Coordinates of C-alpha atoms in Angstrom, one line a residue:
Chain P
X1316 CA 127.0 91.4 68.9
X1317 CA 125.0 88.2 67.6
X1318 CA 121.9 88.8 66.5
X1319 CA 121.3 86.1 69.7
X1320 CA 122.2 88.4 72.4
X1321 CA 121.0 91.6 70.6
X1322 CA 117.6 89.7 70.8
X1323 CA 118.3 88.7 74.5
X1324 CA 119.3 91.9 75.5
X1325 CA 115.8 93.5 74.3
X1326 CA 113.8 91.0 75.9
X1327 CA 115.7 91.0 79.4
X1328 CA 115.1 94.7 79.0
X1329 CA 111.5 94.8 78.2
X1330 CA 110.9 92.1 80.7
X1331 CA 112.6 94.2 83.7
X1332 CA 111.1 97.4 82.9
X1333 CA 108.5 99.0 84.8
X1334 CA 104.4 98.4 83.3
X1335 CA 103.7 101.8 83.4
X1336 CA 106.8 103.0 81.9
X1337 CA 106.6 100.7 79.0
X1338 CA 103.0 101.1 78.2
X1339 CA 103.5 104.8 78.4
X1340 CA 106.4 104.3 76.0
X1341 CA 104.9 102.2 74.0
X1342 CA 101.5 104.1 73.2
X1343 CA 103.4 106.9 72.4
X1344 CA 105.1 105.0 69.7
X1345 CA 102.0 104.2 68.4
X1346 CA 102.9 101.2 66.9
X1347 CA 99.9 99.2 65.7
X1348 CA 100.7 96.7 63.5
X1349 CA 98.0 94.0 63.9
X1350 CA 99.1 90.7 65.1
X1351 CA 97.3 87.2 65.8
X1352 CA 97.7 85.2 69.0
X1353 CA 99.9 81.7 69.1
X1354 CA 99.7 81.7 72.4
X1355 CA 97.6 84.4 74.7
X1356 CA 99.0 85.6 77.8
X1357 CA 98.9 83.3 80.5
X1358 CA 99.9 83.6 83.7
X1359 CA 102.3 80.7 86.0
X1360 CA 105.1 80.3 87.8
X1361 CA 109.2 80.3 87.1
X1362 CA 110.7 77.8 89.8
X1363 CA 113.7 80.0 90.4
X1364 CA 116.8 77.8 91.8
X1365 CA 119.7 79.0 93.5
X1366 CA 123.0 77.8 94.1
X1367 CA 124.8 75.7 97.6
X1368 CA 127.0 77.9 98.8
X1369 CA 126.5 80.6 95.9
X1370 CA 128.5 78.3 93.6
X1371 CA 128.0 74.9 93.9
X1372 CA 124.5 72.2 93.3
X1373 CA 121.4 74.0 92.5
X1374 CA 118.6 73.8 94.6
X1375 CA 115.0 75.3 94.2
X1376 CA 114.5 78.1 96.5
X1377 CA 111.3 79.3 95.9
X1378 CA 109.0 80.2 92.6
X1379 CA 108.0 84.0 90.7
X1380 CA 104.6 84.8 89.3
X1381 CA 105.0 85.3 85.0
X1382 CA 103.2 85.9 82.3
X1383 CA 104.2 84.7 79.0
X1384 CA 102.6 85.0 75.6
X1385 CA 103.7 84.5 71.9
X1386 CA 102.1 86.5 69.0
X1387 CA 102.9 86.7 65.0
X1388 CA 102.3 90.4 63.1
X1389 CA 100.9 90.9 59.7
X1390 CA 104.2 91.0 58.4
X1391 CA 104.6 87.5 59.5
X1392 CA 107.7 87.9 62.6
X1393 CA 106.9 86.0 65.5
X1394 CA 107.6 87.7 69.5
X1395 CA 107.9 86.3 72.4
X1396 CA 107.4 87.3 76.1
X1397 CA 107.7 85.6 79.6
X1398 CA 107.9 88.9 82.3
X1399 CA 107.4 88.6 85.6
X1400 CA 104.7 89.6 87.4
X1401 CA 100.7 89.0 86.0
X1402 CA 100.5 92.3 84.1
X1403 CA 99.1 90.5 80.3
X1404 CA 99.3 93.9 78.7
X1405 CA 103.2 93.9 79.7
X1406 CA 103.7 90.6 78.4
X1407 CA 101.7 91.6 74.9
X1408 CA 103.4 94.8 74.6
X1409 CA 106.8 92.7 75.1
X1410 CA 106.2 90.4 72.7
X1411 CA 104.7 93.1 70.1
X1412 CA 107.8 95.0 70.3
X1413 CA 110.0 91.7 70.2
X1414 CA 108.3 90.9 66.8
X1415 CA 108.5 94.3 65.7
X1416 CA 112.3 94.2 66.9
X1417 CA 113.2 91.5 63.9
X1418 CA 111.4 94.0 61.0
X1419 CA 111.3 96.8 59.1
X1420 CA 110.2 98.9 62.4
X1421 CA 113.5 98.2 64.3
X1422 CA 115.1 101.6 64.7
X1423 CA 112.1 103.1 65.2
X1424 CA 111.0 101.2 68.3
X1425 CA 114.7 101.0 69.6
X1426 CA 115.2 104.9 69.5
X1427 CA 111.1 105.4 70.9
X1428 CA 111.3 102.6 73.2
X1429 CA 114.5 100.5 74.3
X1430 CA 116.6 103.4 74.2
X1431 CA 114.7 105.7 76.5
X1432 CA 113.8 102.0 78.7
X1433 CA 117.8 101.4 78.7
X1434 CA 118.8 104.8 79.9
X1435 CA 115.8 105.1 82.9
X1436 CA 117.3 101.4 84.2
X1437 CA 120.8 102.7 84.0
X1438 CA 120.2 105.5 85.9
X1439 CA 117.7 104.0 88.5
X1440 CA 121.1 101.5 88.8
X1441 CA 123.3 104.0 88.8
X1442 CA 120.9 106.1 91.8
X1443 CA 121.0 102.8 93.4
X1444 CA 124.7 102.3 93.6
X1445 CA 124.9 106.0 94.8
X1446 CA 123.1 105.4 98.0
X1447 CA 124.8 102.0 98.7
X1448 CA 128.4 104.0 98.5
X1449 CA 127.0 106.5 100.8
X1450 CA 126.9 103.7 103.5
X1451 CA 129.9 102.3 102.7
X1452 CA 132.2 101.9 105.8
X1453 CA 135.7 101.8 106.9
X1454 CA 135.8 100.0 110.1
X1455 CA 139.4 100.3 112.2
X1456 CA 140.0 97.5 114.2
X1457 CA 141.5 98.9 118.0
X1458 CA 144.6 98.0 119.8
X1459 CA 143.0 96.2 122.8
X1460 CA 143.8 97.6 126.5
X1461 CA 144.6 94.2 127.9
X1462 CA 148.1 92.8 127.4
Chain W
X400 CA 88.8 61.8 114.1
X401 CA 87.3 65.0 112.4
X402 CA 83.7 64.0 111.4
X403 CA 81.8 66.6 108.9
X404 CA 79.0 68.8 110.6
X405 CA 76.2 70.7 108.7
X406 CA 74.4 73.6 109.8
X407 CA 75.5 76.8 111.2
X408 CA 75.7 78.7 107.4
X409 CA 74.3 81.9 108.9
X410 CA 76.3 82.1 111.5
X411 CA 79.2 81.5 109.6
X412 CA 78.2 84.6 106.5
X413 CA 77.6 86.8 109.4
X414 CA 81.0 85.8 110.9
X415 CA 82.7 86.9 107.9
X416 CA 80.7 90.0 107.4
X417 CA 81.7 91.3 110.6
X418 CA 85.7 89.7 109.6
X419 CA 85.5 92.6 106.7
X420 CA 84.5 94.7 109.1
X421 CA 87.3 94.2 111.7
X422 CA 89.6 94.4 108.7
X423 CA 88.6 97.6 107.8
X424 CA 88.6 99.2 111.6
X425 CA 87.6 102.6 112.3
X426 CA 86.0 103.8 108.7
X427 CA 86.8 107.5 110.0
X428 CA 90.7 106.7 109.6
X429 CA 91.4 106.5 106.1
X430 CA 91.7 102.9 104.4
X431 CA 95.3 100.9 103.5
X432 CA 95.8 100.3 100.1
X433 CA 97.7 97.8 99.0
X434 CA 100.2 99.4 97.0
X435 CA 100.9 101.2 100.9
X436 CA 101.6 98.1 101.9
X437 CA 103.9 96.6 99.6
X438 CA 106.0 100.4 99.8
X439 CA 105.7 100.9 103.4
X440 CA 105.5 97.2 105.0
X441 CA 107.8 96.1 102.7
X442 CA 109.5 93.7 105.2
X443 CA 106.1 92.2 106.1
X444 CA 106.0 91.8 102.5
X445 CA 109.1 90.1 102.2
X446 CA 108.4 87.2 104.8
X447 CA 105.1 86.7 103.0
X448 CA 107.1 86.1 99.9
X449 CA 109.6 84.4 101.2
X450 CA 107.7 82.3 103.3
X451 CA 104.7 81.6 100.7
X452 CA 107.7 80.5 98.3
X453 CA 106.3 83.0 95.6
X454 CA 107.9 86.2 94.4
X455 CA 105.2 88.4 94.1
X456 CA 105.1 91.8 96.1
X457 CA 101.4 93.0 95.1
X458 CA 99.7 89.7 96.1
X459 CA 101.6 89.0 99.2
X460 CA 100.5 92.6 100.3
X461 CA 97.1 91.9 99.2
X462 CA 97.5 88.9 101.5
X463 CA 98.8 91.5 103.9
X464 CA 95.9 93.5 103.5
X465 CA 93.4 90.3 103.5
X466 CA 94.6 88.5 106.7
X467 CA 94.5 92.0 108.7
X468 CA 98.4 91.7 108.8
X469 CA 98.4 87.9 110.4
X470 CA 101.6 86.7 108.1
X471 CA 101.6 83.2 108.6
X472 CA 96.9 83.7 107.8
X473 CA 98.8 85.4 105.0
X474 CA 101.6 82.7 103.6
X475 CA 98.6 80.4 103.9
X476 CA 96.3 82.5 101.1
X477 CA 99.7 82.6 99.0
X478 CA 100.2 79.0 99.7
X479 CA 96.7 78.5 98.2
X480 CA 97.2 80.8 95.7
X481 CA 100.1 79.3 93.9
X482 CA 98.8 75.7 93.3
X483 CA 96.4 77.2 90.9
X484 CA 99.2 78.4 88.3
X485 CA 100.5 76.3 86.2
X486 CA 104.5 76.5 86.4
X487 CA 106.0 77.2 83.0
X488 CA 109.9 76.2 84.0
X489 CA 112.6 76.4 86.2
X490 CA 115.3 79.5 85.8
X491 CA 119.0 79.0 85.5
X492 CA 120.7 79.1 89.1
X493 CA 121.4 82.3 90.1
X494 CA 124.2 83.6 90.4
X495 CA 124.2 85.6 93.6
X496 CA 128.2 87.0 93.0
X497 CA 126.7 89.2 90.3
X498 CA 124.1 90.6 92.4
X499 CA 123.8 94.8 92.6
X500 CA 124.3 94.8 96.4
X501 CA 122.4 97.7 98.5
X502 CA 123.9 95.9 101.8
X503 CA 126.7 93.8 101.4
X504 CA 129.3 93.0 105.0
X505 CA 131.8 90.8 106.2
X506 CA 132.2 89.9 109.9
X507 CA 136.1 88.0 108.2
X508 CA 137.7 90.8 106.7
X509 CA 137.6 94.3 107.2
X510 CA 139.1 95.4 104.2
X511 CA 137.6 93.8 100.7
X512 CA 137.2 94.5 97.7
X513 CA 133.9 96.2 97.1
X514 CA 133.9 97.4 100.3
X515 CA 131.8 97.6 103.5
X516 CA 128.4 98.3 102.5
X517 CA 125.4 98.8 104.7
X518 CA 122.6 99.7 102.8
X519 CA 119.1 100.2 104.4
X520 CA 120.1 98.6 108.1
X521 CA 118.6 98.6 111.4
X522 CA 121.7 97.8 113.0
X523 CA 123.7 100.7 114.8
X524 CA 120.3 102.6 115.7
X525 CA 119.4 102.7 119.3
X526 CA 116.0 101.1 119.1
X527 CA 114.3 103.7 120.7
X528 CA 110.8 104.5 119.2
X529 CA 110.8 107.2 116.7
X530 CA 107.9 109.6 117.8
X531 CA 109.0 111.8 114.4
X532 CA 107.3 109.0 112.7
X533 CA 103.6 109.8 114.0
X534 CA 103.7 112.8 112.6
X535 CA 103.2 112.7 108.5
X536 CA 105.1 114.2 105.2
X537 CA 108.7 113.0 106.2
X538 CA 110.6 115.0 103.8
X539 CA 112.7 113.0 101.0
X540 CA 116.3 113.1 101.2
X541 CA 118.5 115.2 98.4
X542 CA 118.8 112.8 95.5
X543 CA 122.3 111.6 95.5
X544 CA 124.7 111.9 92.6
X545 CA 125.1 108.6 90.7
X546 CA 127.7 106.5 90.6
X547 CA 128.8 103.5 89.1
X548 CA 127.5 100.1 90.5
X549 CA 130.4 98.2 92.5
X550 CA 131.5 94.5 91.9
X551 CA 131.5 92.7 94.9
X552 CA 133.3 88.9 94.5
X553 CA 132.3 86.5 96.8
X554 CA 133.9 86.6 100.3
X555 CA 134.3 82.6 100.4
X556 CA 136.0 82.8 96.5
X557 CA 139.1 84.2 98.5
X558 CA 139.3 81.6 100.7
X559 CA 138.2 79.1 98.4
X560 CA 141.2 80.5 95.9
X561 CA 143.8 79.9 99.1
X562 CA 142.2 76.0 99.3
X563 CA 141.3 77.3 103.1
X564 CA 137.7 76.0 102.4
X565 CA 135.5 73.5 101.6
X566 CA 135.0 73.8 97.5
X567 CA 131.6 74.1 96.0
X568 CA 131.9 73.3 92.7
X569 CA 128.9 73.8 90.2
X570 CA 126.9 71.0 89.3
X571 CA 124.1 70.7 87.1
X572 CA 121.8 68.3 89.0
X573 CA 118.0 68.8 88.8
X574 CA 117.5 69.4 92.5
X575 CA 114.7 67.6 94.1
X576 CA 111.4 69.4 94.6
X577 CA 109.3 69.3 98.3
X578 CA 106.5 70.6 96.4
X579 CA 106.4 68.1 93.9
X580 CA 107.0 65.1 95.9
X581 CA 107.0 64.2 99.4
X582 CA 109.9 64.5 101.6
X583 CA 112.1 61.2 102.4
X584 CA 114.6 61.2 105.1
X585 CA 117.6 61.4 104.3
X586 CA 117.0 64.1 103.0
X587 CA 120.1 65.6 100.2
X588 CA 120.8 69.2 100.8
X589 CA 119.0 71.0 98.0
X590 CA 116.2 69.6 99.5
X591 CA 116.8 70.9 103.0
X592 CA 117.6 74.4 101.6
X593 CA 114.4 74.7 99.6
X594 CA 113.0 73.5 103.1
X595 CA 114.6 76.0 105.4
X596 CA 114.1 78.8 102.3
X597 CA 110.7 78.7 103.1
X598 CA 110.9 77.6 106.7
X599 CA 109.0 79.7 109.6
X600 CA 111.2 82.7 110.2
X601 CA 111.0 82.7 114.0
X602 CA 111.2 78.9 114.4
X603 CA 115.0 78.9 111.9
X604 CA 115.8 81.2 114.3
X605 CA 115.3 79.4 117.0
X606 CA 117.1 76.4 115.6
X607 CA 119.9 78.5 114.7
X608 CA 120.2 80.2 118.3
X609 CA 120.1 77.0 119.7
X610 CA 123.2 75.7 117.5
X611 CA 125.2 79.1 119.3
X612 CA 123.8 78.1 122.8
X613 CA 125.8 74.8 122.7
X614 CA 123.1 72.6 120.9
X615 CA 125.8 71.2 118.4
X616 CA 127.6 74.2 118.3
X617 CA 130.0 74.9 114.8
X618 CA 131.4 78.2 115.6
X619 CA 129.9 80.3 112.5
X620 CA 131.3 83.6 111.7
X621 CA 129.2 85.6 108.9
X622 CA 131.7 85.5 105.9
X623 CA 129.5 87.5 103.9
X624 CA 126.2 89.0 103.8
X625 CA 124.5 90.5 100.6
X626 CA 121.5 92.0 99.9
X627 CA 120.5 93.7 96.3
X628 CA 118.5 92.9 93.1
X629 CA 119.6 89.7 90.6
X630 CA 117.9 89.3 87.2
X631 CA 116.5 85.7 86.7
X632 CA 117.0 83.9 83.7
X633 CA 114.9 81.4 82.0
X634 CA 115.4 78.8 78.9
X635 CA 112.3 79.8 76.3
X636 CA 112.5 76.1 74.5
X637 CA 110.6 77.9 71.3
X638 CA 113.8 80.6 70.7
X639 CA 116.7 77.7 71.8
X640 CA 118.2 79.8 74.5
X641 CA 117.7 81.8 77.8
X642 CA 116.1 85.8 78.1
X643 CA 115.7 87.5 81.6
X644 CA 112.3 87.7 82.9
X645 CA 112.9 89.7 85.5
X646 CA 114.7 91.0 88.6
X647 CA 114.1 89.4 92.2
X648 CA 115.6 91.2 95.5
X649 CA 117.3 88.1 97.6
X650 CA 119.3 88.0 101.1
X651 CA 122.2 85.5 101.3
X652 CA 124.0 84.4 103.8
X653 CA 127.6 82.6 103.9
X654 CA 129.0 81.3 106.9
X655 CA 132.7 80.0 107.0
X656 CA 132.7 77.3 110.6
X657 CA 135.7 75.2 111.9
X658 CA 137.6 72.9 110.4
X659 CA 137.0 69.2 108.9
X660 CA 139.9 67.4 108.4
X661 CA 141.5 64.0 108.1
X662 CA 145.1 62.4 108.0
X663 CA 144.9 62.3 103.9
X664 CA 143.3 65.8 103.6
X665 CA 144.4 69.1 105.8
X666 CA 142.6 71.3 107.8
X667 CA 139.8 73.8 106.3
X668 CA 137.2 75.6 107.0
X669 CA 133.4 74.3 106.3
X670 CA 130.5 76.2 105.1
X671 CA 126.7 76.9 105.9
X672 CA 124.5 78.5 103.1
X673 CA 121.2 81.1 103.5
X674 CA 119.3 82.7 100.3
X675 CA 116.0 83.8 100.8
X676 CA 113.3 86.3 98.4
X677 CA 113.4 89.6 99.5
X678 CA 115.4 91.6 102.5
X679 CA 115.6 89.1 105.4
X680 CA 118.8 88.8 106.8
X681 CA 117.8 87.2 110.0
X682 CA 116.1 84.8 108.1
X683 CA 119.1 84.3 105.6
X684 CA 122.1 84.1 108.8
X685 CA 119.6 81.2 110.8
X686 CA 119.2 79.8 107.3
X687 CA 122.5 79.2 107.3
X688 CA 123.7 78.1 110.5
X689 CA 121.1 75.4 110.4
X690 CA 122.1 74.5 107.4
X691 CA 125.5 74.2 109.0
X692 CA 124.3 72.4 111.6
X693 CA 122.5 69.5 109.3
X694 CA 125.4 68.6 107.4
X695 CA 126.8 66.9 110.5
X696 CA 126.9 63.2 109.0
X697 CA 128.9 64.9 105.4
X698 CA 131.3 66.4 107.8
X699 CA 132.5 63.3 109.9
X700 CA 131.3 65.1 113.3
X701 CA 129.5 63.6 116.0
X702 CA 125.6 63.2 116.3
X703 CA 125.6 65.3 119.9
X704 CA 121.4 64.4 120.1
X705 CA 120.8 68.2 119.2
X706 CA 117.3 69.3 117.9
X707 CA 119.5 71.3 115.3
X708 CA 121.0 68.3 113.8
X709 CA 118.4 66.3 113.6
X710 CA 117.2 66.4 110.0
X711 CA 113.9 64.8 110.5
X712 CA 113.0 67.2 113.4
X713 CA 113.6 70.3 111.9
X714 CA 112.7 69.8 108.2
X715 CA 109.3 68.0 110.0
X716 CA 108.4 71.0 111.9
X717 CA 109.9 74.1 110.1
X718 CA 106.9 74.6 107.4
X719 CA 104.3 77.3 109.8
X720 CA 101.2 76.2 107.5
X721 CA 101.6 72.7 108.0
X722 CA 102.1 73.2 111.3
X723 CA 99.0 76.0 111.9
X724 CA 97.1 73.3 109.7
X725 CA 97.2 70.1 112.5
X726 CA 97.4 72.7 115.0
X727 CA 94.2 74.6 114.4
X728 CA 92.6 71.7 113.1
X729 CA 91.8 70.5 116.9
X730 CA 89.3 73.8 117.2
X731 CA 87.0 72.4 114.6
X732 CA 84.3 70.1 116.0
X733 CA 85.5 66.6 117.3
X734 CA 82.0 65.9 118.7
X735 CA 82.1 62.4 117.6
X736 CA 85.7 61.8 118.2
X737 CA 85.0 63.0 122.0
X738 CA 81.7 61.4 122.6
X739 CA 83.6 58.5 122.5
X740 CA 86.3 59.2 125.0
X741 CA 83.1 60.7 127.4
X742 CA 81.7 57.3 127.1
X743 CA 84.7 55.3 127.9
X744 CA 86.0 57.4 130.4
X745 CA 82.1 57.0 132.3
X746 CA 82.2 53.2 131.5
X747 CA 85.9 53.0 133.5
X748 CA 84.0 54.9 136.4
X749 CA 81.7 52.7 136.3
X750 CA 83.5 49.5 136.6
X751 CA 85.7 51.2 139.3
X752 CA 82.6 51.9 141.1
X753 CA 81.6 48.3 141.2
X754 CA 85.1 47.4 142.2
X755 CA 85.0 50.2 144.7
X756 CA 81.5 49.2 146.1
X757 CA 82.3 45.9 146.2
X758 CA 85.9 46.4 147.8
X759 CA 83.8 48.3 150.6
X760 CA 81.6 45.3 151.5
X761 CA 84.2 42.7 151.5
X762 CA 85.9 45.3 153.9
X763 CA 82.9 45.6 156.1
X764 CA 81.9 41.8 156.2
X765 CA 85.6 41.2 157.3
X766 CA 85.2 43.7 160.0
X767 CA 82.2 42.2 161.0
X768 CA 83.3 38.7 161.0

């Protein structure tokens, strides 16, 4: 995996997880490396644009509340956040752990925090798909009476 | 005319007080939060998002909660609310294939890949009121086992593979924004989907019923209907590419209608498109027949004078707070305004009295003579 998508795939996780679960998370981490604001959460709007017909010309169908932030730590990595939602301490523990992601620290958040953040989301998808396969249906078209 | 009054500031703080009170009701029955509300009114919820064109379940059930559970008083405060945040971006287009479908159905195929699913539905129950529900503590179902999440291709990519529909191949365009700028008629379709995306459920529905009651009817049949969660994607201009920043739960609609065809291109079948926030599949099938049923002119069929087809009607009227907006409007005071019409309607009395009077002498003096 590029170092690219490695870094995608922690903020698309961070960004979906639950506040509470990552806060919880992450103060039992306990990282506290200090860090100085470049920019301080804030909180807007994504326009979110879908597709004609699924496929075809976007279109915008509607806009999300965000918050997005960026931070450097002591040790000089920058992080970045933009999570849905208007929770700032989400969006500063995102971009916290994104910073911390690209030091020393790496392993250490990934087995305290993205692991244990990956593995809920799987099974919460997983739980999901369970109760959508217990409705699935087979329906049987019938020969009609009338000839 | 609407002409500013003063006065009345007492009246109006005591009004509100005794609004909070209303909203609260009965203080012996215990109070709604809104975390209740966005879990157990989650539809409500959904129309509120959808409908104030924001993603946001805990305001739009704080909106919920403010407006006493009047949605549209409620769409309104969202409306509000959002043209106070900046906006950072625009995401990438979804793509809806890869959504994790709870509901997903086909009224064309009965057998496809990924299946039948049908998720959380009200369909098939009897609609008879469910007394059970009065009574609290419902007891949770078993957890299920888990299983692996399904791919589900799109039910139009089939046809589309055959050549039996109308392509829609991607395009990168920057759609045109109603919020942005005003509307112009004609209007290009991204701009009527963002229109009907946030359009008053009830009156898309009512457009869409009329298209099936003969009102420029297109025979639609519900190729596909999905509902699940789809992460969003965003470009972050400081990293150089695009992170998720979260998931959003959407309803879309594809509808596959009779043929367009000419004598250099054969027969195939057309489409109408509905994707609205949250579960709304009412709102997502009347999405997309009037969708359907405004690309009329595209399609080479005939302008049949429907309400349905006609662009500037529907995309005019569809928004409920512009419409609540002129319509409640008349209820504020208009003393000036009718002051006016009181005098001119007295000074036409008036003159018809002269005439009257005067048409009653000359009768009399004739009679005399």
């Amino acid at each position: 995996m590029t170092e690219q998508a490695e870094r995608q795939g922690w903020m698309g996780l961070l960004a979906r997880a639950p506040a509470a679960e990552l806060k919880r998370l992450w103060q039992a981490a306990g990282g506290a490396e200090g860090f100085a604001w470049l920019r301080p959460p804030e909180v807007g709007t994504v326009m979110v644009r879908g597709r004609t017909g699924g496929t075809g010309a976007p279109f915008n169908l509607g806009e999300m509340t965000v918050t997005r932030c960026a931070l450097r730590l002591e040790s000089g990595a920058v992080g970045h956040a933009m999570v849905q939602g208007r929770d700032r301490e989400k969006a500063e523990i995102a971009a916290r752990v994104d910073a911390g992601m690209q030091g020393a620290g790496a392993a250490g958040l990934r087995a305290a925090l993205l692991a244990p953040l990956a593995q809920a989301e799987a099974q919460r998808a997983r739980l999901r798909a369970a109760k959508a396969d217990a409705t699935r249906v087979d329906f049987f078209t019938m020969v009609r009476g009338e000839d | 005319m609407y002409v500013a009054v003063k006065g009345g500031e007492k009246a109006i703080d005591q009004a509100h007080d005794w609004l909070a009170e209303a909203r609260r009701g009965d203080p012996s029955v215990a109070e709604l939060s809104v975390a209740q509300i966005r879990e157990q009114l989650a539809l409500a919820v959904n129309r509120v998002m959808a409908e104030g064109s924001l993603f946001d379940p805990d305001l739009a059930a704080l909106a919920i909660k403010q407006a006493r559970g009047d949605l549209i008083e409620a769409i309104f405060l969202i409306r509000a609310y959002r043209t106070t945040l900046p906006r950072f971006a625009a995401s990438r287009p979804l793509d809806t294939g890869a959504m994790r479908c709870d509901r997903r159905i086909s009224a064309t195929y009965k057998d496809l890949p990924g299946g039948q699913v049908l998720g959380p539905t009200f369909d098939y129950t009897h609609r008879l009121l469910d007394f059970a529900l009065e009574a609290e503590g419902l007891d949770r179902p078993a957890v299920p086992a888990e299983a692996d999440p399904c791919a589900m291709p799109r039910v139009t990519g089939f046809l589309d593979a055959e050549g039996l529909i109308q392509p829609e191949p991607p395009c990168e365009a920057v759609p045109g924004d109603l919020t942005r700028a005003p509307l112009e008629l004609p209007a290009e379709r991204a701009l009527r989907l963002q229109a009907l995306a946030r359009g008053d459920e009830g009156f898309v529905l009512s457009m869409a019923y009329s298209t099936q009651r003969g009102y420029a009817k297109n025979h639609p049949f519900v190729a596909e209907l999905r509902i699940g969660a789809l992460a969003v994607e965003v470009e972050i201009p400081e990293l150089g590419f695009a992170v998720e920043i979260g998931e959003l739960e959407l309803s879309e609609c594809e509808t596959v209608n009779q043929f367009t065809g000419s004598k250099s291109a054969p027969a195939q079948f057309t489409r109408g498109y509905g994707l609205v926030f949250g579960q709304s599949e009412r709102k997502a099938i009347s999405m997309a027949l009037v969708d359907r049923a405004l690309r009329w002119r595209e399609l080479g069929e005939d302008w049949k004078g429907a309400p349905a087809q006609d662009e500037e009607f529907v995309l005019s009227h569809c928004d409920n707070i512009q419409a609540t907006g002129f319509l409640e409007h008349i209820k504020l005071p208009h003393y000036v305004d009718f002051q006016s019409e009181l005098e001119l309607v007295r000074k036409l009395r008036r003159a018809a009295g002269a005439e009257v009077r005067a048409g009653a002498q000359a009768d009399a003096q004739a009679a005399a003579e």
